XYZ file of C-alpha atoms in Angstrom:
764
model
C 20.921 -73.804 -135.294
C 18.340 -75.803 -133.369
C 18.253 -75.034 -129.690
C 20.540 -72.033 -129.970
C 17.771 -69.648 -129.070
C 17.178 -71.393 -125.746
C 20.821 -71.705 -124.639
C 21.510 -69.396 -121.644
C 24.818 -68.138 -123.010
C 23.277 -67.426 -126.410
C 20.616 -65.276 -124.761
C 23.276 -63.552 -122.642
C 25.523 -62.778 -125.610
C 22.663 -61.538 -127.811
C 21.104 -59.363 -125.110
C 20.894 -55.657 -125.990
C 23.449 -53.326 -124.425
C 22.463 -49.810 -125.484
C 24.744 -46.835 -125.001
C 24.176 -45.151 -121.663
C 25.653 -42.585 -119.312
C 28.758 -43.520 -117.289
C 28.022 -45.897 -114.431
C 24.744 -47.294 -115.811
C 24.314 -51.080 -116.021
C 23.905 -51.544 -119.775
C 22.889 -55.232 -119.875
C 19.262 -55.204 -121.083
C 19.063 -51.558 -120.068
C 15.951 -49.745 -121.243
C 16.701 -46.016 -121.608
C 14.004 -43.905 -119.977
C 11.842 -41.735 -122.223
C 12.913 -38.111 -122.473
C 11.651 -36.168 -119.469
C 8.490 -34.248 -120.039
C 8.129 -30.938 -118.381
C 5.089 -30.748 -116.183
C 3.011 -28.129 -118.007
C 0.168 -26.499 -116.220
C -2.237 -24.086 -117.803
C -2.124 -20.900 -115.799
C -5.386 -19.598 -114.314
C -4.791 -16.330 -116.198
C -4.900 -18.267 -119.466
C -8.230 -19.876 -118.538
C -9.678 -16.500 -117.576
C -8.297 -15.000 -120.773
C -10.088 -17.730 -122.717
C -13.477 -17.241 -121.086
C -13.598 -13.452 -120.933
C -13.112 -12.823 -124.704
C -15.600 -15.610 -125.453
C -18.303 -14.043 -123.275
C -17.633 -10.571 -124.648
C -17.706 -11.911 -128.210
C -21.057 -13.661 -127.669
C -22.586 -10.464 -126.253
C -21.203 -8.423 -129.121
C -22.507 -10.861 -131.732
C -25.940 -10.865 -130.076
C -25.978 -7.062 -130.166
C -24.870 -7.084 -133.805
C -27.698 -9.387 -134.867
C -30.220 -7.124 -133.108
C -28.731 -4.030 -134.732
C -27.817 -2.531 -131.351
C -24.230 -1.724 -132.192
C -23.721 2.047 -132.699
C -22.947 3.090 -136.264
C -23.316 -0.524 -137.333
C -24.412 0.244 -140.937
C -22.158 3.227 -141.647
C -19.327 1.201 -143.274
C -21.853 -0.830 -145.284
C -23.504 2.278 -146.829
C -20.146 3.970 -147.397
C -18.737 1.129 -149.487
C -21.845 0.156 -151.491
C -23.811 2.016 -154.231
C -26.622 4.295 -152.980
C -29.224 2.796 -155.338
C -29.065 -0.451 -153.401
C -30.882 1.168 -150.439
C -33.888 3.261 -149.848
C -33.010 6.895 -149.315
C -32.062 7.658 -145.721
C -32.418 4.022 -144.605
C -30.471 0.762 -144.700
C -33.373 -1.204 -146.149
C -32.344 -2.943 -149.373
C -34.170 -2.039 -152.595
C -33.392 -5.401 -154.260
C -31.297 -8.502 -154.004
C -28.044 -6.480 -154.203
C -28.634 -4.961 -150.787
C -29.656 -8.272 -149.223
C -26.574 -10.079 -150.475
C -24.326 -7.157 -149.507
C -25.681 -7.245 -145.951
C -25.025 -11.014 -145.793
C -21.441 -10.468 -146.921
C -21.083 -7.626 -144.368
C -22.339 -9.872 -141.538
C -19.953 -12.627 -142.607
C -16.956 -10.273 -142.620
C -17.832 -9.003 -139.129
C -18.262 -12.584 -137.851
C -14.878 -13.620 -139.291
C -13.120 -10.621 -137.708
C -14.899 -11.209 -134.388
C -14.007 -14.934 -134.372
C -10.361 -14.185 -135.173
C -10.177 -11.590 -132.389
C -11.740 -13.958 -129.836
C -9.335 -16.751 -130.823
C -6.261 -14.511 -130.566
C -7.267 -12.804 -127.324
C -8.400 -16.074 -125.777
C -5.228 -17.972 -126.846
C -7.238 -20.810 -128.357
C -4.213 -22.154 -130.223
C -2.137 -22.265 -127.024
C -4.921 -24.093 -125.181
C -5.282 -26.620 -128.004
C -1.520 -27.290 -128.112
C -1.518 -27.722 -124.322
C -4.302 -30.308 -124.475
C -2.745 -32.209 -127.391
C 0.927 -32.046 -126.358
C 1.039 -35.396 -124.544
C -1.212 -37.239 -127.003
C 0.085 -39.871 -129.399
C -0.259 -39.045 -133.135
C -3.360 -41.288 -133.659
C -5.105 -39.808 -130.619
C -4.177 -36.274 -131.644
C -5.494 -36.824 -135.151
C -8.690 -38.389 -133.822
C -9.404 -35.577 -131.355
C -8.848 -32.851 -133.925
C -10.981 -34.738 -136.438
C -13.816 -34.881 -133.908
C -13.473 -31.162 -133.227
C -13.507 -30.474 -136.980
C -16.710 -32.523 -137.340
C -18.370 -30.438 -134.615
C -17.268 -27.245 -136.377
C -18.814 -28.470 -139.625
C -22.150 -29.002 -137.854
C -22.215 -25.256 -137.137
C -21.315 -24.408 -140.730
C -23.775 -26.802 -142.456
C -26.239 -27.996 -139.780
C -28.719 -29.292 -142.392
C -26.176 -31.866 -143.575
C -26.317 -33.609 -140.178
C -29.586 -35.257 -139.153
C -30.809 -34.305 -135.712
C -29.031 -30.938 -135.632
C -31.505 -28.097 -135.283
C -29.493 -24.969 -134.671
C -29.011 -22.141 -137.135
C -25.948 -22.081 -139.349
C -23.181 -19.626 -138.593
C -22.528 -16.945 -141.228
C -19.775 -18.824 -143.031
C -21.223 -20.446 -146.146
C -23.961 -17.878 -146.872
C -21.606 -14.823 -147.083
C -19.321 -16.667 -149.510
C -22.154 -17.533 -151.887
C -23.516 -13.986 -151.566
C -20.135 -12.618 -152.600
C -20.060 -15.008 -155.572
C -23.577 -13.827 -156.556
C -22.584 -10.142 -156.400
C -19.446 -10.751 -158.417
C -21.337 -12.882 -161.008
C -24.118 -10.305 -161.440
C -27.020 -12.500 -160.396
C -28.210 -15.848 -159.166
C -27.640 -17.469 -162.546
C -23.991 -18.186 -161.673
C -25.167 -20.612 -158.997
C -26.715 -22.873 -161.615
C -23.240 -24.190 -162.478
C -22.589 -27.393 -160.434
C -18.844 -27.094 -160.947
C -18.753 -23.616 -159.413
C -21.037 -24.507 -156.508
C -19.127 -27.647 -155.515
C -15.809 -25.808 -155.890
C -17.031 -23.138 -153.467
C -18.220 -25.836 -151.058
C -14.829 -27.514 -151.230
C -13.000 -24.255 -150.568
C -15.231 -23.492 -147.562
C -14.713 -26.988 -146.144
C -10.943 -26.744 -146.645
C -10.857 -23.384 -144.861
C -12.791 -24.816 -141.905
C -10.670 -27.976 -141.650
C -7.263 -26.324 -142.137
C -6.739 -25.154 -138.486
C -7.703 -28.583 -137.160
C -5.442 -30.373 -139.669
C -2.540 -28.176 -138.598
C -3.107 -28.838 -134.877
C -3.535 -32.573 -135.415
C -0.610 -32.918 -137.870
C -2.853 -34.760 -140.299
C -0.417 -34.752 -143.280
C 2.424 -36.232 -141.219
C 0.086 -38.831 -139.710
C -1.204 -39.875 -143.144
C 2.334 -40.124 -144.560
C 3.447 -42.280 -141.648
C 0.458 -44.598 -142.038
C 1.055 -44.969 -145.764
C 4.749 -45.638 -145.201
C 4.110 -48.307 -142.551
C 1.481 -49.960 -144.767
C 3.901 -49.982 -147.684
C 6.658 -51.478 -145.529
C 4.287 -54.177 -144.325
C 2.964 -55.019 -147.773
C 6.315 -54.903 -149.572
C 9.301 -56.470 -147.772
C 12.617 -54.729 -148.236
C 15.125 -57.341 -149.368
C 17.997 -54.870 -149.394
C 17.601 -53.997 -145.735
C 20.297 -55.958 -143.880
C 19.202 -57.845 -140.788
C 21.872 -57.594 -138.076
C 23.510 -60.903 -137.260
C 23.420 -61.683 -133.500
C 26.712 -61.833 -131.649
C 26.159 -65.506 -130.867
C 26.675 -66.230 -134.590
C 30.034 -64.364 -134.619
C 29.252 -61.941 -137.450
C 32.845 -60.620 -137.622
C 34.129 -64.049 -138.595
C 31.357 -64.618 -141.108
C 32.034 -61.222 -142.690
C 35.685 -62.258 -143.061
C 34.656 -65.534 -144.728
C 35.591 -67.763 -141.756
C 32.284 -69.667 -141.666
C 33.817 -72.819 -140.260
C 35.266 -71.027 -137.233
C 32.038 -69.120 -136.645
C 29.977 -72.330 -136.777
C 32.380 -73.987 -134.341
C 32.067 -71.196 -131.772
C 28.294 -70.959 -132.259
C 28.043 -74.711 -131.653
C 30.117 -74.419 -128.471
C 27.739 -71.723 -127.244
C 24.598 -73.679 -128.059
C 25.966 -76.842 -126.437
C 26.798 -75.022 -123.194
C 30.544 -75.652 -123.423
C 31.335 -71.927 -123.381
C 30.676 -69.486 -120.534
C 30.777 -65.690 -120.348
C 34.496 -65.718 -119.469
C 35.231 -67.696 -122.633
C 33.096 -65.353 -124.740
C 34.816 -62.239 -123.431
C 38.291 -63.770 -123.781
C 37.750 -65.018 -127.346
C 36.120 -61.782 -128.485
C 39.059 -59.831 -127.055
C 41.507 -61.940 -129.046
C 39.301 -61.640 -132.121
C 39.456 -57.849 -131.951
C 43.202 -58.018 -131.497
C 43.552 -60.435 -134.445
C 41.482 -58.248 -136.761
C 43.670 -55.222 -136.004
C 47.001 -57.019 -136.638
C 48.345 -58.156 -139.969
C 48.080 -61.924 -140.121
C 46.418 -62.000 -136.743
C 43.124 -63.337 -138.037
C 44.774 -66.438 -139.489
C 46.465 -67.134 -136.149
C 43.158 -66.599 -134.364
C 41.361 -69.078 -136.626
C 44.084 -71.677 -136.183
C 43.985 -71.429 -132.384
C 40.192 -71.644 -132.219
C 40.046 -74.659 -134.522
C 42.574 -76.457 -132.315
C 41.322 -75.560 -128.843
C 37.712 -74.415 -129.252
C 36.219 -72.614 -126.261
C 39.397 -73.168 -124.207
C 41.540 -71.064 -126.561
C 43.810 -68.533 -124.827
C 42.762 -69.826 -121.405
C 44.317 -68.262 -118.327
C 47.713 -69.775 -117.379
C 46.089 -71.145 -114.233
C 43.723 -73.197 -116.384
C 40.699 -71.649 -114.659
C 37.791 -70.550 -116.819
C 35.491 -69.366 -114.042
C 35.448 -68.553 -110.331
C 34.457 -71.160 -107.759
C 31.528 -68.982 -106.685
C 29.997 -65.659 -107.673
C 28.101 -63.209 -105.510
C 27.447 -60.310 -107.924
C 26.007 -59.782 -111.404
C 28.651 -59.328 -114.114
C 28.671 -58.408 -117.774
C 32.138 -59.414 -118.936
C 31.416 -58.317 -122.481
C 31.598 -54.724 -121.187
C 33.604 -55.414 -118.034
C 30.795 -54.175 -115.784
C 29.766 -55.354 -112.323
C 26.388 -54.364 -110.924
C 26.532 -52.854 -107.445
C 22.896 -51.794 -107.011
C 20.036 -49.759 -108.407
C 19.549 -45.994 -108.468
C 16.522 -44.790 -106.572
C 13.805 -43.186 -108.692
C 13.783 -39.830 -106.960
C 14.024 -36.253 -108.190
C 17.546 -35.663 -106.885
C 18.910 -38.190 -109.354
C 19.318 -37.211 -113.014
C 16.561 -38.536 -115.240
C 18.909 -40.990 -116.992
C 19.789 -42.693 -113.679
C 16.364 -42.969 -112.053
C 15.554 -46.631 -111.553
C 18.553 -47.777 -113.602
C 21.134 -50.278 -112.433
C 24.462 -48.867 -111.295
C 27.702 -50.535 -112.367
C 31.466 -50.147 -112.225
C 33.936 -50.977 -114.980
C 37.678 -50.521 -115.600
C 37.113 -47.155 -117.281
C 35.630 -45.843 -114.027
C 38.041 -47.714 -111.754
C 40.905 -46.270 -113.800
C 40.161 -42.968 -112.093
C 40.437 -44.722 -108.673
C 37.609 -45.341 -106.243
C 37.181 -44.126 -102.661
C 34.574 -45.767 -100.402
C 33.920 -44.096 -97.049
C 31.591 -45.397 -94.386
C 31.090 -48.272 -91.984
C 30.271 -51.495 -93.793
C 27.555 -53.929 -92.798
C 25.000 -51.360 -91.600
C 21.470 -52.387 -92.503
C 22.703 -55.235 -94.686
C 24.797 -52.861 -96.803
C 28.366 -53.837 -97.603
C 31.155 -52.007 -99.317
C 31.351 -52.389 -103.081
C 34.945 -53.611 -102.739
C 33.738 -57.242 -102.735
C 31.878 -57.064 -106.080
C 34.722 -55.002 -107.559
C 37.336 -57.609 -106.629
C 35.131 -60.396 -107.968
C 34.731 -58.530 -111.250
C 38.470 -57.899 -111.556
C 39.311 -61.535 -110.893
C 36.865 -62.597 -113.607
C 38.368 -60.105 -116.030
C 41.819 -61.456 -115.173
C 40.646 -64.817 -116.522
C 39.896 -63.057 -119.814
C 43.378 -61.541 -119.915
C 42.222 -57.935 -119.588
C 43.049 -57.254 -115.961
C 45.387 -57.937 -113.043
C 44.267 -57.399 -109.464
C 45.908 -57.246 -106.046
C 43.378 -57.548 -103.203
C 44.666 -56.576 -99.762
C 42.688 -57.192 -96.604
C 42.200 -59.440 -93.632
C 40.832 -62.957 -93.815
C 37.317 -61.559 -93.211
C 37.487 -59.229 -96.230
C 34.781 -59.992 -98.854
C 37.251 -61.186 -101.471
C 35.923 -64.692 -102.020
C 37.722 -68.017 -101.535
C 41.490 -68.329 -101.886
C 41.056 -70.767 -104.760
C 39.971 -67.828 -106.911
C 43.517 -66.410 -106.844
C 46.803 -67.358 -108.458
C 49.012 -65.989 -105.676
C 48.033 -65.928 -102.009
C 50.377 -64.198 -99.556
C 49.763 -64.545 -95.826
C 52.549 -62.782 -93.910
C 53.035 -64.483 -90.563
C 51.440 -67.772 -91.653
C 53.985 -70.589 -92.072
C 51.698 -72.291 -94.602
C 51.847 -69.307 -96.967
C 53.442 -70.386 -100.265
C 54.599 -66.859 -101.102
C 56.488 -64.087 -99.348
C 56.175 -60.336 -99.904
C 59.378 -58.776 -101.161
C 59.930 -55.558 -99.159
C 62.152 -54.206 -101.931
C 59.584 -54.837 -104.742
C 62.098 -56.791 -106.810
C 64.203 -53.681 -107.442
C 67.953 -53.699 -107.880
C 68.602 -49.990 -107.524
C 69.293 -49.125 -103.847
C 67.881 -45.604 -104.130
C 64.538 -46.777 -105.580
C 64.240 -49.600 -103.061
C 65.097 -47.222 -100.206
C 62.475 -44.698 -101.345
C 59.719 -47.316 -101.336
C 60.801 -48.728 -97.992
C 60.976 -45.230 -96.478
C 57.440 -44.497 -97.658
C 56.175 -47.577 -95.850
C 58.184 -47.026 -92.680
C 57.950 -43.271 -92.141
C 55.519 -41.896 -94.726
C 52.812 -41.275 -92.115
C 55.075 -39.456 -89.631
C 54.641 -35.716 -89.989
C 57.953 -34.597 -88.452
C 60.075 -37.018 -90.490
C 61.023 -36.169 -94.040
C 60.563 -39.232 -96.267
C 63.535 -38.132 -98.383
C 65.830 -38.044 -95.356
C 64.591 -41.480 -94.286
C 65.209 -42.780 -97.812
C 68.741 -41.415 -97.700
C 69.464 -43.225 -94.430
C 68.168 -46.503 -95.832
C 70.063 -46.100 -99.103
C 73.296 -45.505 -97.167
C 72.856 -48.956 -95.613
C 71.201 -51.259 -98.162
C 73.457 -50.104 -101.016
C 76.738 -51.011 -99.282
C 75.182 -54.195 -97.889
C 74.214 -55.285 -101.414
C 77.706 -54.467 -102.675
C 79.215 -56.580 -99.897
C 76.777 -59.544 -99.849
C 75.168 -59.489 -103.293
C 71.621 -59.016 -101.971
C 69.570 -56.570 -99.967
C 69.460 -57.140 -96.194
C 66.553 -58.969 -94.621
C 64.343 -57.175 -92.137
C 66.242 -58.343 -88.997
C 69.596 -57.457 -90.556
C 68.342 -54.041 -91.703
C 67.087 -53.322 -88.216
C 70.461 -54.165 -86.775
C 72.150 -51.866 -89.260
C 69.810 -48.999 -88.381
C 70.486 -49.447 -84.661
C 74.218 -50.091 -85.110
C 76.811 -47.602 -83.986
C 79.973 -46.544 -85.813
C 81.920 -49.629 -84.654
C 79.462 -52.140 -86.144
C 79.110 -50.138 -89.343
C 82.909 -50.030 -89.688
C 82.864 -53.831 -89.883
C 80.521 -53.590 -92.882
C 82.806 -50.970 -94.386
C 85.721 -53.343 -94.160
C 83.793 -56.019 -96.080
C 83.255 -53.807 -99.104
C 85.371 -54.826 -102.083
C 88.440 -52.729 -102.668
C 87.694 -52.137 -106.353
C 84.475 -50.622 -107.779
C 82.809 -49.744 -104.455
C 84.052 -46.206 -103.977
C 80.534 -44.773 -104.127
C 79.171 -47.282 -101.611
C 82.138 -46.696 -99.350
C 81.436 -42.972 -99.408
C 77.735 -43.586 -98.616
C 78.543 -45.826 -95.671
C 81.149 -43.406 -94.315
C 78.521 -40.656 -94.355
C 76.179 -42.966 -92.423
C 78.921 -43.701 -89.870
C 79.361 -39.970 -89.246
C 75.590 -39.475 -88.737
C 75.028 -42.498 -86.481
C 74.240 -41.536 -82.925
C 73.675 -37.831 -83.624
C 70.542 -35.950 -82.611
C 69.361 -35.683 -86.228
C 69.813 -39.387 -86.902
C 66.603 -40.986 -88.248
C 68.014 -44.484 -87.897
C 66.582 -45.297 -84.440
C 63.092 -44.158 -85.535
C 63.241 -46.306 -88.673
C 64.522 -49.236 -86.622
C 61.635 -48.807 -84.203
C 59.170 -48.902 -87.097
C 60.952 -51.863 -88.650
C 60.725 -53.739 -85.368
C 57.008 -54.193 -86.109
C 58.042 -56.641 -88.839
C 60.964 -58.112 -86.894
C 58.741 -60.328 -84.783
C 58.823 -64.116 -84.284
C 55.606 -64.434 -86.318
C 57.402 -62.993 -89.357
C 60.691 -64.831 -88.859
C 60.549 -66.591 -92.236
C 59.188 -63.645 -94.202
C 60.378 -60.424 -95.851
C 63.537 -61.786 -97.405
C 64.663 -63.876 -94.436
C 67.800 -65.890 -95.101
C 66.939 -69.505 -95.810
C 63.181 -68.818 -95.803
C 60.954 -71.573 -97.122
C 58.563 -69.203 -98.936
C 59.173 -67.625 -102.309
C 59.360 -63.812 -102.548
C 56.709 -62.160 -104.696
C 57.112 -58.750 -106.305
C 54.204 -56.546 -107.331
C 56.022 -55.861 -110.583
C 54.681 -59.211 -111.784
C 51.101 -57.912 -112.067
C 52.216 -55.298 -114.577
C 53.418 -58.051 -116.929
C 50.835 -60.827 -116.428
C 47.051 -60.902 -115.689
C 47.560 -62.287 -112.189
C 45.088 -62.558 -109.339
C 46.878 -61.808 -106.085
C 45.453 -61.820 -102.592
C 47.382 -60.575 -99.585
C 45.882 -61.556 -96.222
C 47.119 -59.224 -93.534
C 47.726 -60.409 -89.968
C 45.063 -59.301 -87.541
C 45.190 -59.832 -83.802
C 48.229 -58.311 -82.156
C 49.722 -57.027 -85.418
C 47.484 -54.098 -86.354
C 50.362 -51.621 -86.646
C 52.373 -54.096 -88.694
C 49.403 -54.504 -91.039
C 49.169 -50.754 -91.544
C 52.869 -50.586 -92.295
C 52.482 -53.382 -94.850
C 49.543 -51.626 -96.495
C 51.598 -48.442 -96.865
C 54.457 -50.442 -98.330
C 52.195 -52.351 -100.741
C 50.504 -49.141 -101.912
C 53.841 -47.436 -102.518
C 55.168 -50.454 -104.437
C 52.024 -50.696 -106.572
C 52.035 -47.010 -107.471
C 55.664 -47.203 -108.525
C 55.324 -50.473 -110.452
C 52.176 -49.430 -112.340
C 53.767 -46.173 -113.495
C 57.048 -47.843 -114.477
C 55.512 -50.295 -116.964
C 54.397 -48.534 -120.155
C 52.561 -49.970 -123.149
C 50.674 -52.453 -120.995
C 47.552 -53.930 -122.613
C 45.749 -55.075 -119.446
C 44.291 -53.018 -116.606
C 46.014 -53.188 -113.207
C 44.174 -52.517 -109.967
C 44.946 -52.528 -106.254
C 42.049 -52.972 -103.809
C 42.576 -52.010 -100.159
C 39.606 -53.116 -98.100
C 40.879 -51.016 -95.187
C 43.221 -48.193 -96.164
C 43.601 -46.876 -92.610
C 47.048 -45.334 -92.218
C 48.020 -46.170 -95.819
C 47.670 -42.739 -97.361
C 50.562 -40.307 -97.165
C 51.299 -37.064 -99.038
C 53.496 -39.012 -101.440
C 50.940 -41.694 -102.250
C 48.123 -39.159 -102.702
C 50.249 -37.278 -105.211
C 50.967 -40.532 -107.028
C 47.249 -41.379 -107.234
C 46.722 -38.420 -109.550
C 49.321 -39.801 -111.978
C 47.759 -43.241 -112.431
C 45.114 -42.373 -115.029
C 47.391 -42.416 -118.124
C 48.921 -45.772 -117.090
C 45.762 -47.953 -117.286
C 45.781 -48.539 -113.537
C 43.590 -47.689 -110.577
C 43.312 -48.039 -106.812
C 40.227 -48.862 -104.729
C 40.396 -47.464 -101.196
C 38.058 -48.412 -98.354
C 37.823 -46.224 -95.244
C 35.498 -46.298 -92.272
C 35.878 -42.527 -91.917
C 37.965 -39.754 -93.421
C 39.371 -39.243 -89.940
C 41.649 -42.228 -90.628
C 43.491 -39.962 -93.072
C 45.444 -36.873 -91.953
C 43.225 -33.816 -92.168
C 45.617 -32.072 -94.547
C 45.039 -34.883 -97.068
C 41.216 -34.820 -97.076
C 40.902 -32.321 -99.909
C 43.746 -33.700 -102.067
C 42.440 -37.261 -101.620
C 38.873 -36.429 -102.627
C 40.212 -34.502 -105.594
C 42.652 -37.229 -106.679
C 40.029 -39.979 -107.111
C 37.403 -39.872 -109.828
C 34.782 -42.151 -108.200
C 33.531 -41.525 -104.680
C 31.035 -43.505 -102.608
C 29.547 -42.334 -99.305
C 27.952 -45.179 -97.357
C 25.170 -44.753 -94.859
C 26.411 -43.934 -91.388
C 29.132 -41.402 -92.174
C 29.546 -38.434 -89.854
C 28.845 -34.795 -90.653
C 32.603 -34.145 -90.749
C 32.975 -36.713 -93.533
C 29.832 -35.423 -95.220
C 31.302 -31.932 -95.344
C 34.218 -33.176 -97.415
C 31.918 -34.988 -99.860
C 29.573 -31.987 -100.090
C 32.428 -29.653 -100.978
C 33.801 -32.096 -103.543
C 30.458 -32.718 -105.261
C 29.950 -28.961 -105.481
C 26.772 -26.997 -106.013
C 24.070 -26.756 -108.644
C 21.504 -24.174 -109.714
C 17.984 -25.012 -108.601
C 14.696 -23.161 -108.932
C 13.031 -22.333 -105.623
C 9.561 -20.970 -104.974
C 8.799 -18.852 -101.915
C 5.228 -18.110 -100.871
C 4.578 -15.235 -98.473
C 1.144 -14.754 -96.856
C 0.160 -11.122 -96.290
C -2.918 -10.098 -94.297
C -5.367 -7.939 -96.251
C -6.450 -4.759 -94.442
C -9.695 -3.285 -95.818
C -10.445 0.449 -95.871
C -14.171 0.391 -96.648
C -16.679 -0.400 -93.877
C -18.528 -2.988 -95.959
C -15.288 -4.738 -96.897
C -14.149 -4.795 -93.273
C -17.506 -6.300 -92.281
C -17.195 -9.038 -94.927
C -13.623 -9.827 -93.829
C -14.659 -9.979 -90.171
C -17.559 -12.290 -91.021
C -15.272 -14.542 -93.076
C -12.747 -14.721 -90.239
C -15.534 -15.575 -87.807
C -16.701 -18.425 -90.001
C -13.358 -19.861 -91.129
C -11.191 -18.870 -88.169
C -8.556 -17.463 -90.526
C -7.783 -13.932 -91.507
C -8.091 -12.868 -95.125
C -4.634 -13.094 -96.716
C -3.055 -12.710 -100.117
C -0.188 -14.847 -101.384
C 2.993 -13.393 -102.835
C 4.836 -16.041 -104.864
C 8.534 -15.489 -105.682
C 10.387 -17.876 -108.015
C 14.148 -17.580 -108.372
C 17.247 -19.621 -109.110
C 19.732 -20.196 -106.306
C 22.974 -22.151 -106.023
C 22.620 -25.049 -103.583
C 24.794 -27.985 -102.539
C 23.891 -31.224 -104.265
C 24.041 -32.972 -100.882
C 24.712 -31.123 -97.659
C 26.804 -32.570 -94.857
C 23.710 -32.938 -92.657
C 21.781 -34.778 -95.373
C 24.667 -37.172 -95.955
C 24.890 -37.924 -92.256
C 21.180 -38.166 -91.403
C 19.038 -38.451 -94.550
C 20.666 -41.454 -96.248
C 18.889 -44.564 -94.994
C 20.765 -47.667 -93.945
C 20.157 -49.548 -97.213
C 21.415 -46.754 -99.448
C 24.681 -45.130 -100.388
C 25.685 -42.179 -102.545
C 28.175 -42.883 -105.342
C 29.646 -40.654 -108.003
C 30.645 -43.043 -110.773
C 32.414 -40.763 -113.188
C 35.760 -39.288 -113.975
C 34.100 -35.891 -114.380
C 32.015 -33.954 -111.870
C 28.378 -34.888 -112.178
C 25.408 -35.144 -109.811
C 25.678 -37.929 -107.292
C 23.253 -40.808 -107.344
C 21.272 -42.293 -104.498
C 22.123 -45.960 -104.739
C 19.699 -48.596 -103.489
C 21.559 -51.921 -103.109
C 19.848 -55.060 -104.264
C 20.545 -58.761 -104.241
C 22.660 -59.644 -107.266
C 21.755 -62.523 -109.514
C 24.447 -64.626 -111.093
C 24.777 -64.556 -114.858
C 24.449 -67.934 -116.642
C 27.748 -69.737 -116.896
C 28.912 -73.102 -118.097
C 31.939 -75.180 -117.141
């Protein structure tokens, strides 16, 4: 299609996304080459190469001069006596001369083999050729083979004047002795065959080191592939041409979507949403026909979000909606990071967020912000594709983007808020509603049992619902908690006579407990008074309120984008109570809805005071329910100390921002665990000489250099060391870095270097 190759969305959709380790940004990711171990030839190996070579040259020189003791004894013992003059090793005829040539050749071959083995020539050659590419390796070994041939047949190379090594002459001498005379050498076939065998024997070691056969086969194969095209080799169809539809025979639908892409009428949200429905249609019987019908009718706007939005008003991070990833920075290329992560982009996706994410550290230091902003932006984009629902909780200054990017905006205490937060989470069972409300009111109080507080609340809201048909509003519930037996008796009288025996019994038990020393009602009323303020008069189920109540159960059924703006000045404690209540409601709602197709996430920009023993236990149960929680904390000190370990163990992804304290770093260091590393210790020992001359030389050397003569003792061993110590986390992480662990399984942490995100190409 003309122009398709230049369309931004076509290039985005067809970009490679290779498989990578968890947390790596896969869009146009280039996997690093496999790490090469730094090999260094030991000095002992170099000395072992030179010493046998020098000894071999001296021995060969002595052999040629006849200075080796008993040099001719084996020769005379294994040859006929009539080949030599009596009592000497002087040859009588050509037999003796040729036998001596063969004898010299055998000694040279044995000497050369011994020098090569003792000097580790093969190991040295493999060390020098290990990092070479196949053409370079073949070329170097071919050059070395050519030099070796100049020593075997120097007369064949003009300008070479040295004497030939005893390689070719001993072979021909052996052929002469076996053939019975020089007449056998008059046969050209025999002579050239011997030459070929000698050349093959000389070239064989170099061909093996240079992998000549494999190199030749590869060159012939590539030349054959270039000369003869392979028509049967299928060329992969790019994603922008919708190969799944073309394979199913739906060419018209594929051409329609490809045209929408090329014309710029489809953005990345549309691509991700339509591909998701395509996968669903291919897996269901008759689903593909329904998919084709919808696309032909609505084009790129098929299955649009109920809000009608197909993009966010503004983006601040880089997203790959085809994989659901959001880029949060780049891993530093340093040795502490695993090789696969060095220099690679770091990203988060629902599979990682499904294990929950904990971010600890002050935001805004050195231009570094928490990753909660990019995460919320990614989740809101994925909600437009129908794969996610998100609830973002924070103040108005939280980095959650404009309010127009959300379907539901709740601002408790703001009269202009169109929605209200239901304190009972839309439940109808008094015990369940009381348990959630008790978690928000008293979950952070150590000396108050949440179950006892839930019982007190259930004894009041259950009878009230039986009498009035609804749960009490916050002011009414506070009055009931503070009420004495006389006021509660009035509620008892309003209960219906039939069918309320259980509620009557509950309220009678509450009347007996009211005013006693063990009564938790006054404490709950005191906590509830934080919400019973004039600013919240029309909220939390107030009678005749103008705002509509919203229940978090809705996000488990629909891909909604919800933002809850907490009150700030003068209502900090009320905000913390609301955060605890919202977290408890979300954990219950996400685990109650089973078989949900979309991912559900809760993002708390500031989770101070929100975590209780009950909510931490519930975090561990979220993973099978396709849900996750993102928690932001300035310091772990904002969580009770008894919950530090369980919290760090309950979440699968952890991020330590620059500026955390050593106390926080200790918790991260213990959670990330230890690893085995190889350490090298060098000890310098002073050398004490015993001989007078040696002492004089050492004293003179010390006088000249100013240093005593020492010897080094090097010890290499493996030790178990923390991946990051508490001190390193607190002092070694610079202000523009953070340390995340983006995985559901323990793995080394990465040093993250934030970077400015670039927006992916989109179209209206």
